[in-house]
XYZ file of C-alpha atoms in Angstrom:
637
model
C 106.861 104.811 83.691
C 106.795 108.572 82.029
C 106.732 108.278 78.596
C 108.601 110.702 76.149
C 105.590 113.833 75.958
C 105.790 115.902 72.495
C 101.409 116.942 72.979
C 102.643 118.965 75.252
C 99.729 120.933 75.145
C 96.979 117.038 75.073
C 98.730 116.289 78.280
C 98.069 120.100 79.695
C 94.584 119.273 78.266
C 94.127 115.850 80.228
C 95.714 117.188 83.054
C 93.413 120.286 83.203
C 90.176 117.311 82.812
C 91.066 114.800 85.138
C 90.918 116.968 88.130
C 87.976 118.825 87.212
C 88.726 121.631 85.496
C 90.003 125.227 85.122
C 87.172 126.284 87.531
C 88.860 123.899 89.914
C 92.035 124.814 90.237
C 93.254 128.330 92.049
C 96.719 128.604 91.312
C 98.674 126.949 89.601
C 102.960 126.966 89.540
C 105.839 125.117 89.094
C 108.908 123.605 90.630
C 112.748 121.866 88.541
C 110.083 118.456 87.762
C 107.120 119.085 89.027
C 103.802 121.226 87.956
C 101.845 121.987 91.179
C 97.748 123.298 91.872
C 96.480 123.984 94.584
C 92.613 122.864 93.815
C 89.444 124.379 95.258
C 88.260 120.079 95.977
C 90.008 116.684 95.306
C 87.887 115.138 92.612
C 87.777 111.102 93.208
C 90.226 109.176 90.940
C 92.401 112.212 90.045
C 95.940 111.096 90.901
C 94.760 107.653 89.430
C 93.816 109.657 86.084
C 96.903 111.681 85.631
C 99.764 108.963 87.087
C 98.733 106.993 84.538
C 98.659 109.108 81.825
C 101.989 109.800 79.841
C 104.577 111.141 80.160
C 103.709 111.520 83.602
C 105.789 110.333 86.409
C 103.797 110.232 89.616
C 101.667 112.476 90.913
C 102.175 113.311 94.649
C 99.222 114.847 97.278
C 100.780 117.224 99.603
C 101.094 120.439 101.759
C 97.522 121.492 99.953
C 99.405 120.919 96.255
C 98.256 117.885 93.776
C 101.589 117.883 92.130
C 101.872 115.935 89.299
C 105.812 115.209 88.785
C 106.923 115.935 84.622
C 109.972 115.513 85.077
C 112.266 117.572 82.673
C 109.459 118.460 80.231
C 107.150 120.533 82.886
C 108.444 123.693 81.597
C 106.142 122.742 78.035
C 103.666 121.180 80.279
C 103.440 124.604 82.500
C 103.275 127.010 79.823
C 100.870 125.020 78.395
C 98.875 124.324 81.280
C 98.484 127.786 81.667
C 97.352 128.701 78.381
C 94.583 126.823 79.410
C 93.261 128.322 82.522
C 92.525 131.833 83.818
C 94.818 132.158 87.013
C 93.368 135.336 88.537
C 89.347 134.310 87.939
C 89.323 132.508 91.997
C 88.031 134.807 94.146
C 90.135 135.899 96.959
C 89.061 133.356 99.371
C 89.148 130.360 97.334
C 92.982 131.472 97.341
C 93.060 132.064 100.656
C 91.694 128.629 101.419
C 94.966 126.427 101.016
C 95.207 124.663 104.765
C 97.398 124.667 106.962
C 99.886 127.784 107.627
C 102.917 126.119 106.962
C 101.199 124.216 103.856
C 101.193 127.514 102.804
C 104.997 128.927 102.949
C 105.630 125.907 102.169
C 103.275 126.473 98.220
C 104.455 129.679 98.485
C 108.947 129.221 98.385
C 108.033 126.718 96.060
C 106.071 129.325 93.627
C 108.597 131.763 94.708
C 111.960 129.745 94.156
C 111.274 127.331 91.311
C 111.027 129.371 88.390
C 114.742 130.594 88.654
C 115.756 128.050 90.541
C 118.071 127.342 86.809
C 119.107 130.495 87.078
C 120.767 130.399 90.846
C 122.099 126.437 89.346
C 123.731 128.580 86.670
C 125.697 130.753 88.369
C 126.302 128.482 91.148
C 128.283 126.210 88.182
C 129.812 128.569 86.836
C 130.948 130.310 90.170
C 131.858 126.303 90.811
C 134.211 126.402 87.715
C 136.226 129.565 88.256
C 137.248 127.832 91.358
C 138.572 125.098 89.299
C 139.941 127.096 86.779
C 141.706 129.459 88.982
C 143.477 125.605 90.424
C 145.372 125.068 87.313
C 145.779 128.291 85.854
C 147.855 130.231 88.031
C 147.048 134.286 87.470
C 143.925 133.821 85.738
C 142.557 135.327 88.895
C 143.736 138.848 87.587
C 142.623 139.308 84.441
C 139.475 140.676 83.133
C 138.257 137.845 81.262
C 137.942 136.021 85.213
C 136.350 139.562 86.515
C 133.202 139.403 83.966
C 132.583 136.145 84.594
C 133.225 136.209 88.153
C 130.427 139.409 87.846
C 127.644 137.174 85.617
C 127.796 134.324 88.569
C 127.476 137.233 91.059
C 124.829 139.105 90.137
C 121.961 136.862 89.907
C 122.490 136.721 93.763
C 123.071 140.550 93.807
C 119.730 141.104 92.414
C 118.018 138.008 94.243
C 114.990 140.537 95.221
C 114.549 141.612 91.842
C 113.563 138.131 91.058
C 111.659 137.244 93.879
C 109.582 140.108 93.536
C 109.334 138.924 90.605
C 107.551 135.686 91.678
C 106.269 136.396 94.414
C 103.944 139.464 92.562
C 103.089 136.807 90.025
C 101.906 134.001 93.339
C 100.338 137.294 95.578
C 99.124 138.628 92.660
C 100.615 141.802 92.796
C 101.465 143.898 89.795
C 104.782 143.387 89.100
C 106.125 146.462 87.800
C 105.552 148.057 91.502
C 107.199 145.035 93.146
C 109.733 145.159 91.312
C 110.503 148.903 91.267
C 110.385 149.079 95.451
C 112.784 145.708 95.523
C 114.570 147.100 93.031
C 115.182 150.061 95.703
C 116.533 147.465 98.002
C 119.308 147.091 96.467
C 120.290 150.047 94.869
C 124.074 151.396 94.910
C 123.255 154.310 97.431
C 120.866 152.309 99.879
C 124.438 149.888 100.277
C 126.195 153.421 100.215
C 124.064 154.728 102.621
C 123.883 151.151 105.057
C 127.963 151.193 105.514
C 127.679 155.360 106.101
C 125.765 154.134 109.531
C 127.416 150.346 109.962
C 130.925 153.027 110.591
C 128.508 155.279 113.340
C 127.115 157.913 111.442
C 123.237 158.642 111.923
C 120.850 158.189 109.173
C 117.196 158.525 110.099
C 114.160 158.280 108.082
C 111.330 161.146 109.772
C 113.597 160.949 112.677
C 113.500 157.107 112.982
C 116.848 156.323 113.287
C 117.919 153.908 110.507
C 119.900 150.453 110.481
C 122.109 148.841 108.768
C 120.739 146.054 107.230
C 121.251 145.610 103.319
C 119.489 143.731 100.856
C 121.831 142.589 98.180
C 121.055 138.134 98.366
C 118.207 138.630 100.749
C 115.248 136.382 100.319
C 112.505 137.169 103.205
C 112.925 141.579 102.641
C 111.444 141.265 99.841
C 109.446 138.129 100.272
C 107.464 140.045 102.577
C 107.339 142.924 101.123
C 105.325 141.933 98.053
C 103.216 140.231 100.339
C 101.990 142.868 102.438
C 101.607 145.055 98.754
C 99.198 142.920 98.047
C 97.200 144.385 100.459
C 97.794 147.465 100.348
C 97.547 147.729 96.677
C 94.559 146.133 96.518
C 92.901 148.975 99.759
C 94.147 151.371 97.021
C 92.350 149.556 93.680
C 89.334 149.128 95.705
C 89.251 153.052 97.424
C 90.540 155.473 94.787
C 89.760 156.965 91.684
C 90.047 155.287 88.851
C 91.032 158.101 87.413
C 94.259 159.256 89.192
C 94.542 155.300 89.242
C 97.052 154.666 87.794
C 99.364 157.070 88.591
C 98.859 157.641 92.380
C 99.279 153.480 93.331
C 102.477 152.941 92.609
C 103.701 156.434 94.015
C 102.149 155.674 97.170
C 103.013 151.850 96.977
C 106.396 152.873 96.510
C 107.007 155.745 99.431
C 104.414 152.938 101.991
C 106.640 150.250 101.303
C 110.675 150.426 101.016
C 110.552 152.845 103.938
C 109.094 150.236 106.008
C 110.954 147.307 104.527
C 114.133 149.208 106.059
C 112.606 150.361 109.000
C 110.981 147.112 110.074
C 110.326 144.364 108.074
C 113.670 143.778 106.356
C 115.798 143.691 109.460
C 113.458 141.439 111.448
C 112.981 139.655 108.697
C 116.788 139.543 108.679
C 116.950 138.522 111.534
C 115.373 135.831 111.063
C 116.555 133.719 108.833
C 119.761 134.191 110.795
C 118.387 133.531 113.569
C 117.176 130.196 111.536
C 120.769 129.769 110.414
C 122.746 129.997 113.680
C 120.553 127.433 114.730
C 120.971 124.576 112.149
C 125.427 125.850 112.540
C 125.369 125.150 116.058
C 124.369 121.625 115.238
C 126.398 121.367 112.613
C 129.300 122.931 114.469
C 128.464 120.869 118.128
C 126.860 117.581 116.682
C 128.441 117.456 112.966
C 127.965 114.092 112.387
C 124.284 114.484 113.754
C 123.231 116.477 111.743
C 124.866 115.248 108.784
C 123.441 111.511 109.053
C 119.864 113.877 109.663
C 120.711 115.605 105.928
C 121.801 112.585 104.499
C 118.992 110.177 105.275
C 116.079 112.351 105.349
C 116.800 115.490 102.598
C 115.255 113.153 99.867
C 112.475 112.743 101.903
C 111.556 115.639 101.797
C 112.146 116.173 98.443
C 109.159 113.268 98.209
C 107.278 115.685 100.136
C 107.568 118.793 98.172
C 108.491 120.715 101.037
C 112.707 120.889 100.044
C 111.869 124.176 99.539
C 111.428 125.921 103.132
C 115.820 125.932 103.545
C 115.806 128.222 100.989
C 115.873 131.362 103.538
C 118.548 129.323 105.781
C 120.848 128.252 103.447
C 120.974 131.661 101.835
C 121.511 133.470 105.332
C 124.742 131.179 105.500
C 126.011 131.765 102.543
C 125.398 136.044 102.840
C 126.684 136.173 106.589
C 129.438 133.649 106.241
C 130.823 132.895 102.529
C 130.352 129.469 103.273
C 126.975 126.920 104.089
C 127.614 123.252 105.532
C 124.057 122.053 104.996
C 124.280 122.247 100.684
C 127.523 120.023 100.948
C 125.316 117.359 103.299
C 122.545 118.032 100.935
C 125.179 116.843 97.287
C 126.008 113.634 99.484
C 122.071 113.148 99.438
C 121.964 113.461 96.501
C 124.258 111.051 94.690
C 123.420 108.744 97.189
C 120.318 107.792 95.095
C 122.107 108.021 91.677
C 123.618 105.418 93.401
C 121.572 103.552 94.218
C 119.417 103.834 89.930
C 123.319 103.137 89.001
C 122.764 100.383 91.714
C 119.745 98.413 90.116
C 120.541 99.461 86.520
C 123.632 97.305 87.222
C 121.882 94.356 88.933
C 118.627 94.066 86.909
C 118.125 92.239 84.548
C 115.251 93.061 82.474
C 115.993 95.888 79.472
C 112.999 98.028 80.658
C 114.418 98.266 84.087
C 118.087 98.912 82.747
C 117.177 101.487 80.325
C 114.804 103.662 82.630
C 117.568 103.688 85.272
C 120.264 104.871 82.764
C 117.122 108.100 81.731
C 117.005 109.079 85.899
C 120.411 108.615 86.505
C 121.347 111.112 83.799
C 119.431 113.443 85.081
C 120.662 112.815 88.588
C 124.236 113.752 87.946
C 122.410 117.164 87.511
C 121.262 117.897 91.008
C 117.297 116.236 89.859
C 116.830 112.811 91.796
C 112.319 113.064 91.019
C 112.770 110.546 87.902
C 115.275 108.665 89.996
C 113.012 109.027 93.093
C 109.496 108.273 91.360
C 110.662 105.935 88.283
C 113.253 103.637 89.948
C 114.182 103.904 93.631
C 110.821 104.289 94.542
C 108.971 101.060 92.657
C 111.417 99.146 94.427
C 111.359 100.340 97.416
C 114.496 98.514 99.265
C 117.161 100.923 96.666
C 115.680 103.959 97.962
C 116.071 102.705 101.506
C 119.642 102.116 100.617
C 119.647 105.406 99.845
C 118.876 107.174 102.270
C 121.118 104.760 103.892
C 124.225 105.000 102.578
C 123.389 109.348 102.103
C 123.310 109.546 106.488
C 126.861 107.188 105.898
C 128.570 109.666 103.691
C 127.102 112.572 104.747
C 128.363 111.533 108.382
C 131.864 110.608 106.979
C 132.133 113.698 105.947
C 131.072 115.482 108.864
C 134.737 114.902 110.028
C 136.442 116.768 107.834
C 134.384 121.049 108.150
C 132.776 120.181 104.620
C 131.383 123.332 103.586
C 130.215 124.706 100.324
C 131.183 128.480 99.048
C 129.150 128.836 96.563
C 125.328 128.338 96.449
C 124.511 125.507 94.270
C 121.292 125.509 92.821
C 120.552 122.351 92.553
C 122.875 120.544 94.260
C 125.524 117.006 92.701
C 128.422 115.690 91.214
C 128.676 118.661 89.305
C 128.684 121.031 92.067
C 131.049 119.272 94.303
C 133.936 121.703 93.037
C 131.926 124.703 94.760
C 133.821 122.619 98.295
C 136.993 124.252 97.256
C 138.344 127.123 99.607
C 142.013 127.340 100.470
C 141.172 128.226 104.065
C 139.108 125.049 104.389
C 141.448 122.360 102.542
C 139.697 119.234 103.913
C 136.119 120.536 103.128
C 136.721 119.352 99.283
C 137.812 116.474 100.973
C 135.023 116.270 102.448
C 132.756 115.514 100.722
C 134.468 113.572 97.372
C 135.335 110.700 100.685
C 131.270 111.080 101.503
C 130.518 111.258 97.973
C 132.628 108.529 96.799
C 130.389 106.111 99.804
C 127.351 107.734 98.767
C 127.361 106.325 95.600
C 129.076 102.966 96.401
C 127.677 101.936 99.132
C 124.255 101.763 97.556
C 125.337 99.578 94.960
C 127.137 96.979 97.012
C 123.652 97.004 98.752
C 122.144 96.264 96.092
C 124.570 93.511 94.306
C 124.456 91.370 97.640
C 120.562 92.076 99.282
C 118.114 92.722 95.819
C 116.641 95.291 94.765
C 113.092 93.974 94.507
C 113.351 91.912 91.320
C 113.778 88.820 92.528
C 111.465 89.065 95.319
C 108.684 89.880 93.151
C 109.864 86.884 90.643
C 110.259 84.832 93.742
C 106.148 85.859 94.834
C 104.765 85.134 91.256
C 107.060 81.400 91.306
C 105.005 81.167 95.147
C 101.941 81.553 93.077
C 102.562 80.074 90.300
C 102.657 76.567 92.375
C 99.249 77.411 94.136
C 97.965 77.844 91.070
C 98.673 74.551 89.955
C 97.399 72.450 92.499
C 93.375 74.166 91.581
C 91.564 72.024 89.179
C 89.855 73.447 85.582
C 90.816 76.861 84.126
C 92.701 78.150 87.308
C 95.150 74.835 86.479
C 95.871 75.984 83.199
C 96.289 79.845 83.555
C 99.148 79.151 86.092
C 100.672 76.345 83.444
C 100.529 78.768 80.797
C 102.726 81.072 83.641
C 105.909 81.590 83.474
C 108.182 83.704 86.830
C 108.129 86.757 84.849
C 104.937 87.271 84.453
C 101.777 88.270 86.565
C 98.051 86.289 85.598
C 95.306 88.666 85.956
C 91.480 86.336 86.290
C 88.574 87.864 84.523
C 86.698 89.644 88.176
C 84.010 88.822 86.452
C 81.586 86.183 84.695
C 80.655 88.648 81.305
C 80.843 89.753 77.950
C 84.541 90.894 76.540
C 84.737 93.983 75.201
C 87.571 95.710 73.464
C 88.149 98.825 75.900
C 88.665 101.444 72.867
C 84.414 100.151 72.895
C 84.259 101.754 76.721
C 80.992 104.489 75.919
C 83.549 107.158 78.405
C 87.120 108.551 77.234
C 89.206 108.641 80.410
C 88.500 104.871 79.395
C 88.747 104.360 75.878
C 91.533 106.894 75.028
C 94.472 104.178 77.480
C 94.076 107.484 79.936
C 93.995 105.696 82.879
C 96.001 102.134 81.372
C 95.467 99.380 79.786
C 93.525 96.875 80.542
C 90.153 95.456 78.767
C 85.613 96.167 80.162
C 83.639 93.338 80.612
C 79.440 93.544 81.208
C 78.928 91.563 83.624
C 76.441 88.791 83.504
C 77.047 88.447 87.219
C 76.738 91.249 89.926
C 79.946 90.383 92.013
C 83.404 90.729 91.962
C 86.047 88.531 92.559
C 89.459 89.467 93.583
C 91.505 88.319 90.389
C 94.977 88.116 92.432
C 96.890 87.194 95.760
C 96.653 90.993 96.784
C 95.961 94.502 98.098
C 92.851 96.450 98.396
C 94.621 100.238 98.163
C 92.152 102.285 97.907
C 88.031 101.855 97.787
C 86.280 105.443 95.535
C 83.598 107.034 99.273
C 80.783 106.381 96.190
C 82.305 102.214 96.094
C 81.516 102.356 92.538
C 85.770 101.361 91.475
C 88.113 99.805 93.817
C 91.877 99.227 93.699
C 93.801 96.366 93.812
C 97.570 95.687 94.126
C 99.022 92.464 93.892
C 101.327 90.851 96.105
C 104.040 90.904 93.173
C 103.140 94.905 92.574
C 99.839 95.110 89.246
C 97.948 97.891 90.083
C 94.497 96.963 89.253
C 91.440 99.004 88.448
C 87.842 97.984 88.406
C 85.192 101.050 87.536
C 82.088 99.290 87.936
C 79.603 100.999 85.677
C 80.171 104.547 83.543
C 78.904 108.100 85.706
C 78.137 105.293 88.503
C 79.510 107.610 90.761
C 76.290 109.835 90.507
C 74.667 107.088 92.558
C 76.275 108.105 95.301
C 77.351 103.616 96.202
C 73.014 103.085 97.237
C 74.092 100.064 94.796
C 77.258 98.552 96.263
C 77.739 96.539 99.145
C 81.378 95.639 100.128
C 83.345 92.589 100.970
C 86.903 93.500 102.289
C 87.999 97.704 103.600
C 90.452 99.228 102.151
C 94.358 98.502 103.065
C 92.345 94.998 103.241
C 94.314 91.493 101.564
C 92.381 89.551 99.883
C 92.763 86.029 98.099
C 92.499 85.027 94.946
C 88.658 84.359 94.036
C 87.677 86.164 96.904
C 84.100 88.303 96.509
C 84.941 91.941 96.543
C 81.654 94.406 95.235
C 78.259 93.171 94.880
C 76.217 95.359 92.902
C 72.215 95.629 91.559
C 72.488 95.391 88.035
C 68.517 96.174 88.078
C 68.717 99.877 90.762
C 72.392 100.739 87.644
C 70.011 100.485 84.691
C 66.931 101.515 86.671
C 69.138 104.884 86.042
C 69.348 104.576 82.550
C 73.475 104.145 83.307
C 75.967 100.713 81.986
C 77.455 98.274 83.939
C 79.827 97.984 81.572
C 83.406 97.644 83.425
C 86.562 98.815 82.919
C 89.594 96.663 84.039
C 92.377 98.648 83.992
C 96.351 98.316 84.604
C 97.178 101.627 85.754
C 100.403 101.138 86.055
C 101.493 99.280 82.620
C 104.168 101.597 82.152
C 106.138 99.717 84.466
C 105.965 96.950 83.012
C 106.911 95.350 79.321
C 103.606 94.269 77.569
C 100.372 93.593 78.677
C 99.064 90.399 76.660
C 94.732 90.852 76.683
C 93.224 86.807 76.099
C 90.980 86.585 72.874
C 87.809 85.831 74.868
C 84.025 86.881 73.949
C 82.625 85.978 76.770
C 84.706 85.522 80.140
C 84.325 83.445 84.230
C 85.492 85.324 87.448
C 88.418 82.563 87.530
C 89.717 82.759 84.338
C 92.724 84.389 82.424
C 91.806 87.994 81.121
C 95.042 89.590 80.937
C 99.253 88.321 81.481
C 101.118 91.224 83.056
C 105.235 91.050 81.698
C 108.018 91.913 83.671
């Protein structure tokens, strides 16, 4: 669970340190909720370290990116992080090494659209509000007030190529002023007039080559490809032109090459491609609307999890540009609302006050179309709510599909507040479809969760069954079990040894509590025993650390020794595999203490609950010595 963050620079420093420092950073960007990093090389346990930092919801590694999900404070963290690194220091070869073409395309879309998505969202809400006002106040559309507010709402879309030029210039490391100058030419009123003349039958050419009637207001791909190719041209000119004339002639040559090239070739081809993809989706939506609704309603939030949802933006904008409407965002809204409904179901069903508090906070952000806090903070944590949300999104979208639902104004962040974007007198049933689909999407997961639960009761039952099993054992195990409650998880000591406070560990990552809450043990034997029944979820390549998850969800990191990663696994013998289930008391790892100490390293072993934020309290036993089957800590749900 993410805690409230106020020291953003500290969080940024902690993240940077965990991922390997500035020298390991290729690219930094952000979206509505995530800090997105492209790393030169992955660092073992960086995901676990960053996930446990206060203020971090979770970490997703996907599409060649290390994505740190932060939520509403991501802007502040991004600014602090950007001040710590110099993105221009990475060399060209490293910058290009970002994985597959698909991964790089998705990373580019995210870097380009994320910085100004809230501008588009605000403009979309303003457009929706004007639609609503016109319904209740006859004649408002004829007033000067309406005209002013209307052109304000359309301005970000009209000049969208300039926004794209600014963010793409940063992504491709281009002079932003040259990129803006070239893109501004594309939305020049003079070119729009010329395109109208061409459309009416007049022939206009450039150097003898006939120009097409393509216009670039509200376009996405033409300015994006323009800046991408500009990056190569500008780099070539800067490298080969005398520095005395470079400041003047680089922008001059870039403009007189890139603008005509875009108008003649790049623009028509890229626009054709975007429109082709949009037409392909529209064919599915028109001929099999229920199937289109089912796919988007059920899978949209899955795309959000992996951060690949930005890839549909050009298609959606192409629909609005071509037809003035789009059904994808109508179904997308229903998918978003379904996850909000799942959170609401958890809030109504949960007995834990902590779960209720997290659910309410996540649900509020979902109202504004931002579902990551709901997904990571609640729905995926318990699994069932996310599944119920996907099912409900599909049912709601399928139902809406029978009413020909459309959005008539672009919504940067589709959600409950943007439903009014579905109002249009020419399609009176559109709004009804979206409203009915949205009602199903928010009510159905609530009902399913009340009937089938959401995982809280299952966790308690698992704890109860473990209690019964433990009570059949003798000695300290029986005593520990008799003290347990169904809403508690007992974590036994994985070693026999001397117990020390975490703050005394000679490693700041552990002693600061950045990794989570727990304790440390200086082992007096060479065996690591399973502290509960569960599953191995992570084994470090160098075998010195192992991640465990109990049957009820407690995640434990056992890090054998300090800086033992340097030993490349030689002193460690594994008795368990990644993904293997185990029973409490089984030997999971053996190690050679003498071999570790011969390298001048400590065997002090932190035992950390890495998802401590998901629980109300971690109670550490007051021990000086421990045996491997003795209660070490209690995790209170």
